[in-house]
Tab-separated table of C-alpha atoms in Angstrom:
chain	number	residue	atom	x	y	z
A	1	MET	CA	1.638	-23.824	4.242
A	2	ASN	CA	-1.828	-22.415	3.661
A	3	SER	CA	-1.583	-18.652	3.107
A	4	THR	CA	-5.186	-18.168	4.217
A	5	ASN	CA	-4.467	-19.591	7.687
A	6	PHE	CA	-0.997	-18.271	8.406
A	7	LYS	CA	0.942	-15.317	7.082
A	8	PRO	CA	4.643	-15.631	7.908
A	9	SER	CA	6.773	-12.565	8.447
A	10	CYS	CA	9.470	-11.815	5.904
A	11	VAL	CA	12.400	-9.406	5.781
A	12	ALA	CA	13.908	-8.140	2.529
A	13	LEU	CA	17.710	-8.258	2.469
A	14	ILE	CA	19.390	-6.194	-0.240
A	15	PRO	CA	23.142	-6.864	-0.565
A	16	ALA	CA	25.197	-3.875	-1.689
A	17	ARG	CA	28.867	-4.304	-0.992
A	18	SER	CA	31.288	-1.816	-2.522
A	19	GLY	CA	34.248	-2.749	-4.670
A	20	SER	CA	32.626	-3.864	-7.930
A	21	LYS	CA	35.363	-4.093	-10.554
A	22	ARG	CA	33.592	-4.723	-13.872
A	23	VAL	CA	31.161	-1.829	-13.364
A	24	PRO	CA	32.647	0.426	-10.664
A	25	ASP	CA	30.131	1.381	-7.966
A	26	LYS	CA	27.368	-0.262	-10.002
A	27	ASN	CA	25.014	-0.438	-7.012
A	28	ILE	CA	24.740	3.344	-6.947
A	29	LYS	CA	25.422	4.056	-10.623
A	30	LEU	CA	22.578	6.063	-12.135
A	31	LEU	CA	20.046	4.309	-14.325
A	32	ALA	CA	17.263	6.525	-15.671
A	33	GLY	CA	18.208	9.163	-13.134
A	34	HIS	CA	18.313	7.080	-9.951
A	35	PRO	CA	20.966	4.875	-8.305
A	36	LEU	CA	20.580	1.237	-9.334
A	37	ILE	CA	19.873	0.124	-5.753
A	38	ALA	CA	16.904	2.508	-5.538
A	39	TYR	CA	14.828	0.270	-7.802
A	40	SER	CA	15.205	-2.794	-5.588
A	41	ILE	CA	14.408	-0.739	-2.492
A	42	SER	CA	11.337	0.816	-4.115
A	43	ALA	CA	10.067	-2.522	-5.439
A	44	ALA	CA	10.458	-4.093	-1.982
A	45	LEU	CA	8.698	-1.252	-0.186
A	46	GLN	CA	5.858	-1.037	-2.706
A	47	SER	CA	5.273	-4.799	-2.766
A	48	GLY	CA	3.721	-4.745	0.711
A	49	VAL	CA	5.284	-8.141	1.417
A	50	PHE	CA	7.999	-7.246	3.889
A	51	ALA	CA	8.028	-6.360	7.561
A	52	ALA	CA	11.330	-4.562	6.948
A	53	VAL	CA	13.590	-3.691	4.015
A	54	ILE	CA	17.242	-3.835	5.024
A	55	VAL	CA	20.363	-3.084	3.016
A	56	SER	CA	23.586	-4.892	3.891
A	57	THR	CA	26.599	-2.813	2.894
A	58	ASP	CA	30.170	-2.080	3.886
A	59	SER	CA	30.031	1.453	2.473
A	60	ASP	CA	28.895	4.576	4.324
A	61	ARG	CA	28.141	6.163	0.962
A	62	TYR	CA	25.917	3.277	-0.099
A	63	ALA	CA	24.221	3.319	3.305
A	64	GLU	CA	23.376	6.990	2.892
A	65	VAL	CA	21.818	6.352	-0.526
A	66	ALA	CA	19.869	3.356	0.798
A	67	ARG	CA	18.411	5.346	3.688
A	68	TYR	CA	17.471	8.193	1.364
A	69	TYR	CA	15.275	5.805	-0.616
A	70	GLY	CA	13.600	4.372	2.469
A	71	ALA	CA	15.592	1.275	3.388
A	72	GLU	CA	17.102	0.544	6.783
A	73	VAL	CA	20.818	0.120	7.336
A	74	PRO	CA	20.795	-0.792	11.041
A	75	PHE	CA	24.477	-1.778	11.021
A	76	MET	CA	27.356	-2.050	8.587
A	77	ARG	CA	28.582	-5.280	7.044
A	78	PRO	CA	32.027	-6.335	8.331
A	79	ALA	CA	34.886	-6.269	5.838
A	80	ASP	CA	35.418	-10.003	6.422
A	81	TYR	CA	32.096	-10.682	4.708
A	82	SER	CA	32.495	-8.142	1.897
A	83	GLY	CA	35.139	-9.642	-0.386
A	84	ASP	CA	34.813	-10.635	-4.031
A	85	THR	CA	34.517	-14.302	-3.095
A	86	SER	CA	32.619	-13.999	0.197
A	87	PRO	CA	29.706	-16.474	0.133
A	88	ASP	CA	26.194	-15.170	0.716
A	89	ILE	CA	25.683	-17.334	3.786
A	90	GLU	CA	28.243	-15.266	5.716
A	91	TRP	CA	26.536	-11.879	5.456
A	92	VAL	CA	23.018	-13.348	5.566
A	93	GLU	CA	23.803	-15.264	8.764
A	94	TYR	CA	25.476	-12.203	10.275
A	95	THR	CA	22.523	-9.969	9.406
A	96	LEU	CA	19.800	-12.298	10.674
A	97	LYS	CA	21.719	-12.969	13.894
A	98	ARG	CA	22.266	-9.266	14.532
A	99	LEU	CA	18.584	-8.601	13.924
A	100	ALA	CA	17.598	-11.484	16.223
A	101	ASP	CA	19.869	-10.105	18.944
A	102	GLU	CA	17.859	-6.882	18.696
A	103	GLY	CA	14.609	-8.813	19.102
A	104	ARG	CA	13.782	-8.729	15.403
A	105	ARG	CA	13.042	-12.255	14.242
A	106	TYR	CA	11.430	-13.132	10.925
A	107	ASP	CA	10.011	-16.416	9.658
A	108	CYS	CA	11.474	-15.840	6.198
A	109	PHE	CA	13.930	-13.682	4.332
A	110	SER	CA	14.162	-12.623	0.712
A	111	LEU	CA	17.334	-11.724	-1.182
A	112	LEU	CA	16.773	-8.878	-3.643
A	113	ARG	CA	19.980	-8.065	-5.445
A	114	PRO	CA	20.346	-4.493	-6.750
A	115	THR	CA	21.594	-5.800	-10.086
A	116	SER	CA	18.018	-6.761	-11.070
A	117	PRO	CA	16.389	-3.360	-11.626
A	118	PHE	CA	13.424	-4.693	-13.621
A	119	ARG	CA	12.056	-6.766	-10.742
A	120	LEU	CA	8.747	-5.035	-10.031
A	121	PRO	CA	6.574	-4.920	-6.887
A	122	GLU	CA	4.138	-7.294	-8.599
A	123	THR	CA	7.034	-9.665	-9.321
A	124	ILE	CA	7.742	-9.890	-5.601
A	125	ARG	CA	4.056	-10.293	-4.727
A	126	ARG	CA	3.687	-13.095	-7.278
A	127	ALA	CA	6.731	-14.918	-5.897
A	128	TRP	CA	5.563	-14.508	-2.288
A	129	LEU	CA	2.106	-15.854	-3.107
A	130	GLU	CA	3.599	-18.894	-4.845
A	131	PHE	CA	5.963	-19.530	-1.941
A	132	CYS	CA	3.232	-19.238	0.692
A	133	SER	CA	0.938	-21.508	-1.318
A	134	GLU	CA	3.467	-24.345	-1.492
A	135	THR	CA	3.977	-26.915	1.251
A	136	GLY	CA	7.165	-28.665	2.291
A	137	VAL	CA	9.672	-26.296	0.667
A	138	ASP	CA	12.685	-24.586	2.206
A	139	SER	CA	13.081	-21.888	-0.413
A	140	LEU	CA	12.080	-20.391	-3.739
A	141	ARG	CA	14.541	-19.232	-6.379
A	142	ALA	CA	14.021	-17.262	-9.588
A	143	VAL	CA	14.854	-19.179	-12.762
A	144	GLU	CA	14.409	-18.827	-16.500
A	145	LYS	CA	14.778	-21.193	-19.416
A	146	CYS	CA	18.439	-21.269	-20.405
A	147	SER	CA	19.449	-19.847	-23.769
A	148	GLN	CA	22.773	-21.698	-23.776
A	149	HIS	CA	21.883	-25.347	-23.199
A	150	PRO	CA	24.425	-27.341	-21.140
A	151	ALA	CA	24.065	-30.192	-23.642
A	152	LYS	CA	25.930	-27.940	-26.082
A	153	MET	CA	28.767	-27.209	-23.639
A	154	TRP	CA	32.212	-28.785	-23.629
A	155	VAL	CA	35.250	-29.218	-21.404
A	156	ILE	CA	38.590	-28.766	-23.164
A	157	ARG	CA	41.475	-31.052	-22.232
A	158	GLY	CA	44.550	-30.075	-24.191
A	159	ARG	CA	43.664	-30.563	-27.860
A	160	ARG	CA	40.527	-32.601	-27.180
A	161	MET	CA	36.949	-31.800	-26.125
A	162	LEU	CA	34.533	-33.749	-23.958
A	163	PRO	CA	30.782	-32.993	-23.705
A	164	ILE	CA	29.831	-31.725	-20.265
A	165	LEU	CA	26.655	-33.858	-20.486
A	166	PRO	CA	27.770	-37.151	-22.063
A	167	ILE	CA	24.240	-38.544	-22.259
A	168	GLY	CA	21.637	-39.056	-24.928
A	169	PRO	CA	21.166	-41.779	-27.535
A	170	ALA	CA	24.349	-43.048	-29.209
A	171	ASP	CA	23.007	-42.415	-32.694
A	172	GLN	CA	21.933	-38.861	-31.836
A	173	PRO	CA	24.003	-37.371	-28.981
A	174	TRP	CA	22.550	-34.283	-27.355
A	175	HIS	CA	25.416	-32.081	-28.517
A	176	SER	CA	24.387	-32.840	-32.097
A	177	SER	CA	20.643	-32.378	-31.527
A	178	GLN	CA	18.407	-29.390	-32.170
A	179	TYR	CA	17.497	-27.222	-29.151
A	180	PRO	CA	13.726	-28.046	-29.295
A	181	SER	CA	14.514	-31.756	-28.951
A	182	LEU	CA	16.550	-31.313	-25.768
A	183	PRO	CA	15.129	-31.547	-22.219
A	184	GLU	CA	14.049	-28.195	-20.812
A	185	VAL	CA	16.751	-26.804	-18.553
A	186	TYR	CA	16.445	-23.702	-16.368
A	187	VAL	CA	19.138	-21.401	-15.065
A	188	GLN	CA	18.868	-19.350	-11.896
A	189	ASN	CA	18.948	-15.577	-12.189
A	190	ALA	CA	19.609	-12.887	-9.602
A	191	SER	CA	16.072	-11.521	-9.463
A	192	LEU	CA	14.976	-12.897	-6.114
A	193	GLU	CA	15.151	-15.674	-3.563
A	194	ILE	CA	12.882	-16.419	-0.634
A	195	ALA	CA	13.763	-18.850	2.131
A	196	ARG	CA	12.761	-19.803	5.629
A	197	SER	CA	15.083	-18.294	8.210
A	198	ARG	CA	15.533	-21.663	9.896
A	199	VAL	CA	17.704	-22.906	6.991
A	200	VAL	CA	20.298	-20.317	7.980
A	201	PHE	CA	20.247	-21.057	11.702
A	202	GLU	CA	19.815	-24.837	11.509
A	203	GLU	CA	21.628	-25.788	8.309
A	204	ARG	CA	23.841	-22.775	7.569
A	205	THR	CA	22.612	-22.453	4.020
A	206	ILE	CA	20.560	-19.808	2.235
A	207	ALA	CA	18.470	-22.315	0.275
A	208	GLY	CA	17.923	-25.470	2.321
A	209	ASN	CA	17.379	-28.780	0.578
A	210	VAL	CA	13.928	-28.435	-0.987
A	211	LEU	CA	13.739	-25.631	-3.538
A	212	MET	CA	10.825	-24.541	-5.692
A	213	PRO	CA	11.124	-22.606	-8.956
A	214	PHE	CA	9.860	-19.124	-9.629
A	215	LEU	CA	9.694	-18.482	-13.368
A	216	THR	CA	10.525	-14.882	-14.174
A	217	ARG	CA	8.885	-13.146	-17.117
A	218	ASP	CA	10.330	-10.850	-19.753
A	219	ALA	CA	13.032	-8.624	-18.181
A	220	GLU	CA	12.250	-9.492	-14.538
A	221	GLY	CA	15.354	-11.664	-14.325
A	222	PHE	CA	17.710	-9.321	-16.183
A	223	ASP	CA	21.001	-9.008	-14.294
A	224	VAL	CA	23.498	-6.148	-14.578
A	225	ASN	CA	27.047	-7.352	-14.064
A	226	LYS	CA	29.185	-6.271	-17.030
A	227	PRO	CA	29.479	-2.990	-18.959
A	228	TYR	CA	27.546	-4.584	-21.827
A	229	ASP	CA	24.699	-5.424	-19.433
A	230	TRP	CA	24.573	-1.805	-18.333
A	231	THR	CA	24.392	-0.549	-21.912
A	232	LEU	CA	21.633	-3.034	-22.647
A	233	ALA	CA	19.699	-2.043	-19.501
A	234	GLU	CA	19.784	1.605	-20.600
A	235	TYR	CA	18.563	0.614	-24.058
A	236	LEU	CA	15.717	-1.477	-22.635
A	237	VAL	CA	14.584	1.474	-20.508
A	238	HIS	CA	14.852	4.094	-23.244
A	239	SER	CA	13.152	1.877	-25.833
A	240	GLY	CA	10.308	1.017	-23.467
A	241	GLN	CA	11.024	-2.708	-23.684
A	242	ALA	CA	11.498	-3.000	-19.917
A	243	LYS	CA	9.781	-1.283	-17.012
A	244	LEU	CA	11.453	-0.001	-13.863
A	245	PRO	CA	9.749	0.245	-10.462
A	246	LEU	CA	8.215	3.651	-9.921
A	247	ILE	CA	10.179	6.050	-7.717
A	248	ASN	CA	8.187	9.000	-6.381
A	249	GLN	CA	11.023	11.247	-5.296
A	250	LEU	CA	13.864	13.250	-6.753
A	251	PRO	CA	17.368	11.771	-6.853
A	252	PRO	CA	19.546	12.830	-3.926
A	253	GLU	CA	21.611	15.954	-4.428
A	254	GLU	CA	25.282	15.338	-5.142
């Protein structure tokens, strides 16, 4: 696709189901004075990339917070698609179909998870430009070089271990090699995904078959899932080592 000839439409989808167990109500837990979800909403709105910024939630409370910060919540997510193990394709398909039924069709969609507060508007713009400049791809996904290399990982069977990647030269197996000598391996993070809407309707997948990488920088791919992550996020903010999207409004009154 040549971005100078055609500019596809894209909708931002921000998933915010309730019921988080490791960090209760993490999507609306305050970070630097604002609910966590506010940073994803603000980054999406300020990026200028999206035709709409929509939050998918099963919580009236979350919906109220989302609307306060400028996102749409045109309908609530059904409980059937809001469980701990509910796959993304279920709520994404439901959301895009509901929007299409209302006459709102988009060429692409982007998943912006609230747990990545350090994803900035320029992060989104950079990813969108890379996606629009590439031909023949179904989707883009944020990745970073892994710190724990799979060549150093093992499967335990009783009192024995087997390498998860049993490859490499016999005289120097990968599990006994130094990190710099190993092949570069990247792990996906929760920062962002962009995909063509057709992969949902035609293939019932959120990624399709041809994926391109988007390499996040510094804290862009930081993901808040556990209490330790939350403590670290607060430290990164207070120490100035990570930057949050700018929010030009006061937090909502309790």
